[in-house]
Amino acid sequence: MSRSPIFESPAKESVPVSSLGTLLDLLEDPVLVSDRSGKFLLANVRGKERLAAYGFTFGPGLNLFTDLLQVSSKAIEEQIEAGKQVDSKFECCAGGAIARIQWLADADWLVVSLESKAKQIDSRAAAASQHTVQELLQEREITYRNLLAAYLRLQEVNRQKTVFLASAAHELKTPLAVIKGYYDLLLSGSLGKLTDKQRDILQESKESCERLVRLVSMFLNYSALESGKLVLHLRENDMRDCLGELATRWREAFVRKQVRLETTLDSNLPIFKFDYQKVQQTVANLLDNALKHTPAGGNVHLRAELYFWERRTAEELQSLDRRRERTQTPNGIKVSVSDSGTGIASEHHQEIFEDFVRVDRSSSGMGLGLAIAKRLVQAHRGKIWVDSEPRRGCTFTFLLPIDHS
């Protein structure tokens, strides 16, 4: 045990005992000093306060062994006689504290450091708490790894599902196209005259076949989107031709359901880069959705117009006055499909663009049309939304940028 400077060479009496008491007061821990018999000689302020807290008064009548420790001094004496380094711990103060006793050979003094038992318990609790925190961290790491493994398994299952859907849809596409071709051939009268009843049956069968073709096409597009294999073929195209051609294809379906289809295409629409087929598919999904939810006698309106889309980029973060002064040159195309159908409640305006979501369970379809439309629009760096209220119809609108800077 190293010797403290304050007790060094007391036999030479170079430092008075009173001065040692003053130096002891500088220590933060409660410290007492006694002779070998247990008679107290010195104590710092904190030592006296600790003794008082346990019901003891520091003084010559107080004995370390008989009063505080309530043990014989024999164990300490034996260690000293054997020339061993004394460093022992005892319970003291009726079990309320721990006394650590060290022997200073030069002075033949016993230095007693008092430590609250509650403090030791707190230290053990802190150590246990630290151990518990480490266990929790380890458990969290294990849980994270398990969740990651489960997520990867789900991703693989989802990939397999997508591959299966794509394979099934691809296998169905060719026979359905052949069946539709035969229906067209029969309805044209090339293979013989049809009665009105036969024509009605063939026409109804053809419509069912066309619905299956649309579902197959939707599955193929969905699998392409899910697998990340969507490729946009951006070419300089005319939006008026794109939407006009699509409206012509859909007119017959609207006539059969007795719903009027109106088309308003701005004559100033510019030629710009977009994927002709993907935009047609997007609008076809919107027209199909409108037709399904519009009763006979209703109307659907397809519009396309120039639009100033104030997309806030880093270069456009200017003051409000400067933005007002700037000429608002149209930089986008706004395409909308409005209907006079049942409408959609506001709480469903976001979820209807999610996969396999159908607000109206009585309607046909898989709940993929709007989800696919949203992804195709976003692939063009555009945005899509719906404005609707129950029993007031709805308007689906999407914006496409015409500047590709």
XYZ file of C-alpha atoms in Angstrom:
405
model
C 0.000 0.000 0.000
C 1.400 3.380 -0.970
C 1.794 5.876 1.806
C -0.127 9.099 1.773
C 2.104 12.200 2.009
C 0.052 13.614 4.807
C 1.023 10.736 7.059
C 4.617 10.403 5.982
C 7.261 10.270 8.788
C 5.028 11.250 11.667
C 7.745 10.074 14.080
C 9.852 13.035 13.049
C 6.870 15.271 14.021
C 7.558 17.470 11.016
C 3.809 17.972 10.595
C 1.681 18.706 13.688
C -1.403 16.546 14.255
C -3.622 19.640 14.131
C -2.272 20.406 10.663
C -3.019 16.847 9.587
C -6.637 17.389 10.607
C -6.772 20.469 8.399
C -5.363 18.507 5.484
C -7.852 15.693 6.055
C -10.668 18.223 5.663
C -9.566 18.715 2.059
C -10.476 15.112 1.238
C -13.932 14.475 -0.256
C -14.424 11.065 1.388
C -15.152 10.530 5.101
C -11.809 9.611 6.740
C -11.000 8.688 10.362
C -7.623 7.956 11.951
C -7.125 5.769 15.032
C -4.262 4.041 16.788
C -3.802 0.279 16.750
C -6.116 -0.151 19.754
C -8.953 1.618 17.942
C -8.812 4.929 19.797
C -9.666 7.742 17.384
C -7.072 10.460 16.899
C -8.302 12.439 13.904
C -11.323 12.804 11.629
C -12.112 15.162 8.785
C -15.345 17.138 8.613
C -17.058 14.609 6.348
C -16.006 11.778 8.640
C -17.561 13.496 11.650
C -20.732 14.206 9.672
C -20.967 10.570 8.583
C -20.507 9.388 12.174
C -23.213 11.795 13.348
C -25.545 10.488 10.631
C -25.160 7.015 12.126
C -25.672 8.225 15.706
C -22.024 8.430 16.819
C -20.143 11.410 18.226
C -16.438 11.691 17.381
C -14.255 11.880 20.433
C -11.641 10.031 22.524
C -14.355 7.880 24.105
C -15.333 6.420 20.707
C -13.551 3.184 19.762
C -13.209 1.873 16.228
C -13.464 -1.816 17.091
C -15.859 -1.953 20.035
C -18.264 0.821 18.920
C -18.225 1.112 15.134
C -17.226 -2.348 13.957
C -18.324 -4.308 17.029
C -15.531 -6.822 16.365
C -12.268 -7.727 18.031
C -9.074 -6.045 16.887
C -7.421 -9.467 16.798
C -7.678 -9.870 12.990
C -5.947 -6.535 12.373
C -3.307 -7.243 15.001
C -2.481 -10.627 13.443
C -1.999 -9.044 10.029
C 0.238 -6.343 11.468
C 2.341 -8.824 13.437
C 2.753 -10.958 10.336
C 4.082 -7.918 8.508
C 1.310 -8.044 5.936
C -0.115 -5.079 4.101
C -3.391 -4.352 5.923
C -6.330 -3.509 3.674
C -9.543 -4.904 5.173
C -13.249 -4.159 4.849
C -15.865 -4.472 7.595
C -19.501 -3.653 8.023
C -19.852 -0.870 10.513
C -22.353 1.504 12.086
C -24.904 -1.280 12.639
C -24.633 -2.375 9.023
C -25.280 1.071 7.553
C -21.797 1.575 6.110
C -18.634 -0.177 4.978
C -15.345 0.683 6.699
C -12.100 0.137 4.808
C -9.103 -0.065 7.164
C -5.509 0.515 6.049
C -2.441 0.438 8.299
C 0.269 3.097 8.068
C 3.352 1.292 9.337
C 5.528 4.397 9.885
C 2.982 6.073 12.139
C 1.431 2.820 13.403
C -1.983 4.341 12.641
C -5.143 2.851 11.192
C -6.794 4.966 8.480
C -10.540 4.282 8.164
C -12.520 5.289 5.053
C -16.298 5.182 5.478
C -18.535 4.416 2.499
C -22.300 4.355 2.600
C -23.762 0.928 1.952
C -26.492 2.575 -0.099
C -23.794 4.028 -2.349
C -22.368 0.561 -2.871
C -25.818 -0.738 -3.666
C -26.229 2.116 -6.166
C -22.888 1.192 -7.714
C -23.931 -2.441 -8.018
C -27.295 -1.338 -9.414
C -25.511 0.870 -11.935
C -23.305 -2.053 -12.920
C -26.372 -4.282 -13.207
C -28.129 -1.580 -15.180
C -25.156 -1.325 -17.504
C -25.278 -5.088 -17.899
C -29.009 -4.898 -18.611
C -28.475 -2.169 -21.219
C -25.863 -4.318 -22.929
C -28.276 -7.252 -22.929
C -30.992 -5.035 -24.395
C -28.633 -3.831 -27.105
C -27.729 -7.405 -27.935
C -31.405 -8.379 -28.019
C -32.138 -5.402 -30.276
C -29.350 -6.462 -32.606
C -30.727 -10.009 -32.722
C -34.254 -8.695 -33.308
C -33.009 -6.434 -36.082
C -31.243 -9.332 -37.781
C -34.349 -11.512 -37.479
C -36.543 -8.753 -38.901
C -34.107 -8.186 -41.734
C -34.097 -11.905 -42.541
C -37.922 -11.974 -42.444
C -38.064 -8.892 -44.680
C -35.714 -10.479 -47.198
C -37.831 -13.642 -47.195
C -40.954 -11.563 -47.812
C -39.173 -9.738 -50.611
C -38.327 -13.064 -52.206
C -41.921 -14.279 -51.853
C -43.138 -11.025 -53.380
C -40.657 -11.408 -56.246
C -41.843 -14.948 -56.897
C -45.444 -13.740 -56.846
C -44.627 -11.040 -59.382
C -42.829 -13.539 -61.617
C -45.802 -15.907 -61.392
C -48.267 -13.141 -62.290
C -46.127 -12.094 -65.240
C -45.814 -15.676 -66.493
C -49.535 -16.366 -66.112
C -50.487 -13.103 -67.791
C -48.045 -13.716 -70.638
C -49.464 -17.202 -71.225
C -53.015 -15.819 -71.311
C -52.258 -12.901 -73.597
C -51.872 -14.841 -76.867
C -54.980 -17.102 -76.613
C -57.126 -14.153 -75.569
C -55.946 -12.170 -78.587
C -56.889 -15.107 -80.835
C -60.331 -15.419 -79.201
C -60.961 -11.699 -79.635
C -59.966 -11.968 -83.284
C -62.488 -14.757 -83.845
C -65.213 -12.699 -82.191
C -64.459 -9.800 -84.553
C -64.512 -12.199 -87.512
C -67.868 -13.671 -86.520
C -69.440 -10.297 -85.806
C -68.290 -8.946 -89.168
C -70.507 -11.533 -90.911
C -67.678 -12.953 -92.990
C -68.502 -16.491 -91.863
C -72.237 -16.222 -92.379
C -75.234 -14.206 -91.386
C -76.027 -13.967 -87.666
C -79.388 -13.696 -85.998
C -79.953 -10.846 -83.553
C -79.746 -13.266 -80.623
C -76.459 -14.719 -81.872
C -75.040 -11.244 -82.403
C -75.978 -10.181 -78.870
C -74.345 -13.278 -77.361
C -71.164 -12.806 -79.404
C -71.034 -9.120 -78.556
C -71.380 -9.827 -74.836
C -68.709 -12.539 -75.060
C -66.393 -10.153 -76.901
C -66.818 -7.551 -74.154
C -65.911 -10.141 -71.515
C -62.886 -11.132 -73.592
C -61.808 -7.487 -73.857
C -62.135 -7.131 -70.091
C -59.859 -10.134 -69.648
C -57.380 -8.655 -72.129
C -57.298 -5.443 -70.074
C -56.743 -7.416 -66.853
C -53.917 -9.395 -68.435
C -52.343 -6.204 -69.736
C -52.672 -4.688 -66.274
C -50.950 -7.675 -64.655
C -48.092 -7.468 -67.148
C -47.624 -3.767 -66.489
C -47.847 -4.273 -62.737
C -45.198 -7.016 -62.801
C -42.929 -4.790 -64.900
C -43.343 -1.956 -62.399
C -42.804 -4.228 -59.382
C -39.663 -5.802 -60.809
C -38.204 -2.423 -61.739
C -38.146 -3.304 -65.435
C -40.239 -0.327 -66.535
C -38.544 1.445 -69.429
C -39.864 4.712 -70.835
C -39.491 5.208 -74.581
C -39.343 8.985 -74.721
C -39.922 10.317 -78.225
C -41.133 13.589 -79.708
C -44.901 12.946 -79.807
C -48.147 14.857 -80.291
C -50.397 14.685 -77.213
C -53.463 15.555 -79.299
C -52.886 12.535 -81.556
C -52.168 10.324 -78.540
C -55.371 11.191 -76.667
C -57.533 11.525 -79.802
C -56.609 8.014 -80.931
C -57.344 6.642 -77.458
C -60.744 8.380 -77.259
C -61.715 6.864 -80.620
C -60.894 3.351 -79.359
C -62.945 3.841 -76.215
C -65.960 5.511 -77.796
C -67.691 2.226 -78.602
C -67.461 1.041 -74.973
C -69.028 4.312 -73.798
C -71.822 4.048 -76.366
C -72.648 0.505 -75.239
C -73.037 1.682 -71.651
C -74.950 4.800 -72.754
C -72.405 7.178 -71.246
C -71.382 10.217 -73.264
C -67.641 10.750 -73.789
C -66.566 14.323 -74.503
C -63.077 15.304 -75.534
C -61.506 18.767 -75.316
C -57.912 18.952 -76.530
C -56.136 22.307 -76.627
C -55.033 23.107 -80.179
C -51.831 24.709 -78.840
C -50.469 21.531 -77.262
C -46.791 21.331 -78.286
C -44.783 18.395 -79.530
C -42.672 17.149 -76.625
C -40.991 14.003 -75.361
C -43.162 11.395 -73.674
C -43.867 7.680 -73.916
C -46.832 7.425 -76.283
C -48.003 3.977 -75.142
C -47.526 4.635 -71.413
C -49.521 7.876 -71.528
C -52.297 6.103 -73.444
C -52.284 3.360 -70.840
C -52.496 5.936 -68.027
C -55.479 7.707 -69.573
C -57.112 4.367 -70.506
C -56.980 3.353 -66.827
C -58.637 6.649 -65.883
C -61.319 6.247 -68.574
C -61.968 2.662 -67.486
C -62.345 3.804 -63.883
C -64.711 6.622 -64.915
C -66.819 4.315 -67.066
C -67.208 1.755 -64.271
C -68.481 4.361 -61.805
C -70.682 6.463 -64.082
C -74.305 5.298 -64.490
C -76.111 5.196 -67.845
C -77.043 8.682 -68.995
C -73.989 10.231 -67.380
C -71.010 11.806 -69.053
C -67.215 11.659 -68.937
C -65.006 14.512 -70.107
C -61.393 14.095 -71.257
C -59.413 17.338 -71.334
C -55.821 18.280 -72.143
C -54.415 21.799 -71.902
C -51.251 23.780 -71.399
C -50.407 24.504 -67.792
C -47.893 26.523 -65.802
C -46.519 24.142 -63.208
C -44.588 26.038 -60.541
C -42.224 23.296 -59.422
C -39.973 24.727 -56.725
C -36.399 23.847 -57.538
C -33.201 25.296 -56.110
C -32.973 27.805 -58.943
C -36.538 29.007 -58.397
C -36.303 29.898 -54.709
C -36.868 33.625 -55.198
C -38.931 36.226 -53.393
C -42.697 36.381 -53.975
C -42.496 39.725 -55.788
C -39.878 38.435 -58.222
C -41.982 35.323 -58.915
C -44.960 37.553 -59.754
C -42.874 39.578 -62.142
C -41.690 36.444 -63.933
C -43.623 35.526 -67.091
C -45.590 32.361 -66.392
C -44.807 30.463 -69.590
C -46.608 27.090 -69.688
C -44.152 24.343 -68.859
C -46.475 21.365 -68.525
C -49.513 19.550 -69.878
C -52.543 19.023 -67.652
C -54.706 16.035 -68.552
C -57.938 15.384 -66.668
C -60.768 12.876 -66.770
C -64.000 14.060 -65.140
C -67.128 11.985 -64.596
C -70.622 12.426 -63.197
C -70.451 9.240 -61.139
C -70.843 8.467 -57.460
C -67.698 10.302 -56.346
C -65.099 9.429 -53.716
C -65.030 10.525 -50.080
C -62.064 12.698 -49.129
C -60.637 10.140 -46.689
C -60.011 7.780 -49.634
C -58.264 10.282 -51.930
C -54.794 8.992 -51.079
C -55.346 5.260 -50.639
C -57.099 4.756 -53.990
C -53.686 5.087 -55.673
C -52.289 2.131 -53.677
C -52.007 -1.425 -55.000
C -55.131 -3.629 -54.876
C -57.306 -0.965 -53.208
C -60.966 -0.739 -54.199
C -63.176 1.748 -52.370
C -66.315 0.343 -54.001
C -66.242 -3.402 -53.344
C -69.194 -3.988 -55.664
C -67.266 -2.804 -58.717
C -65.208 -5.080 -60.951
C -61.431 -4.922 -61.304
C -58.377 -5.718 -59.216
C -57.665 -2.272 -57.774
C -54.529 -1.826 -59.873
C -55.595 0.684 -62.535
C -55.035 3.857 -60.502
C -51.897 2.469 -58.848
C -50.363 1.762 -62.262
C -51.455 5.167 -63.553
C -49.730 6.869 -60.621
C -46.455 5.014 -61.202
C -46.474 5.750 -64.923
C -47.082 9.450 -64.290
C -44.328 9.581 -61.686
C -41.978 7.837 -64.125
C -42.531 10.877 -66.424
C -41.601 13.153 -63.461
C -45.249 14.138 -63.168
C -47.895 14.129 -60.442
C -51.454 12.843 -60.214
C -54.336 13.546 -57.857
C -58.122 13.386 -57.528
C -60.759 16.019 -56.706
C -64.050 14.525 -55.639
C -66.995 14.563 -53.286
C -69.635 11.870 -52.744
C -72.499 12.041 -55.286
C -70.759 14.855 -57.209
C -68.504 12.846 -59.473
C -64.751 13.080 -59.511
C -61.911 14.496 -61.577
C -58.589 12.696 -61.928
C -55.819 15.028 -63.053
C -52.183 14.486 -63.885
C -49.414 16.843 -64.952
C -46.546 16.070 -67.293
C -43.567 18.405 -67.702
C -42.793 19.504 -71.251
C -39.339 20.801 -70.334
C -36.735 18.074 -69.757
C -33.997 20.323 -68.447
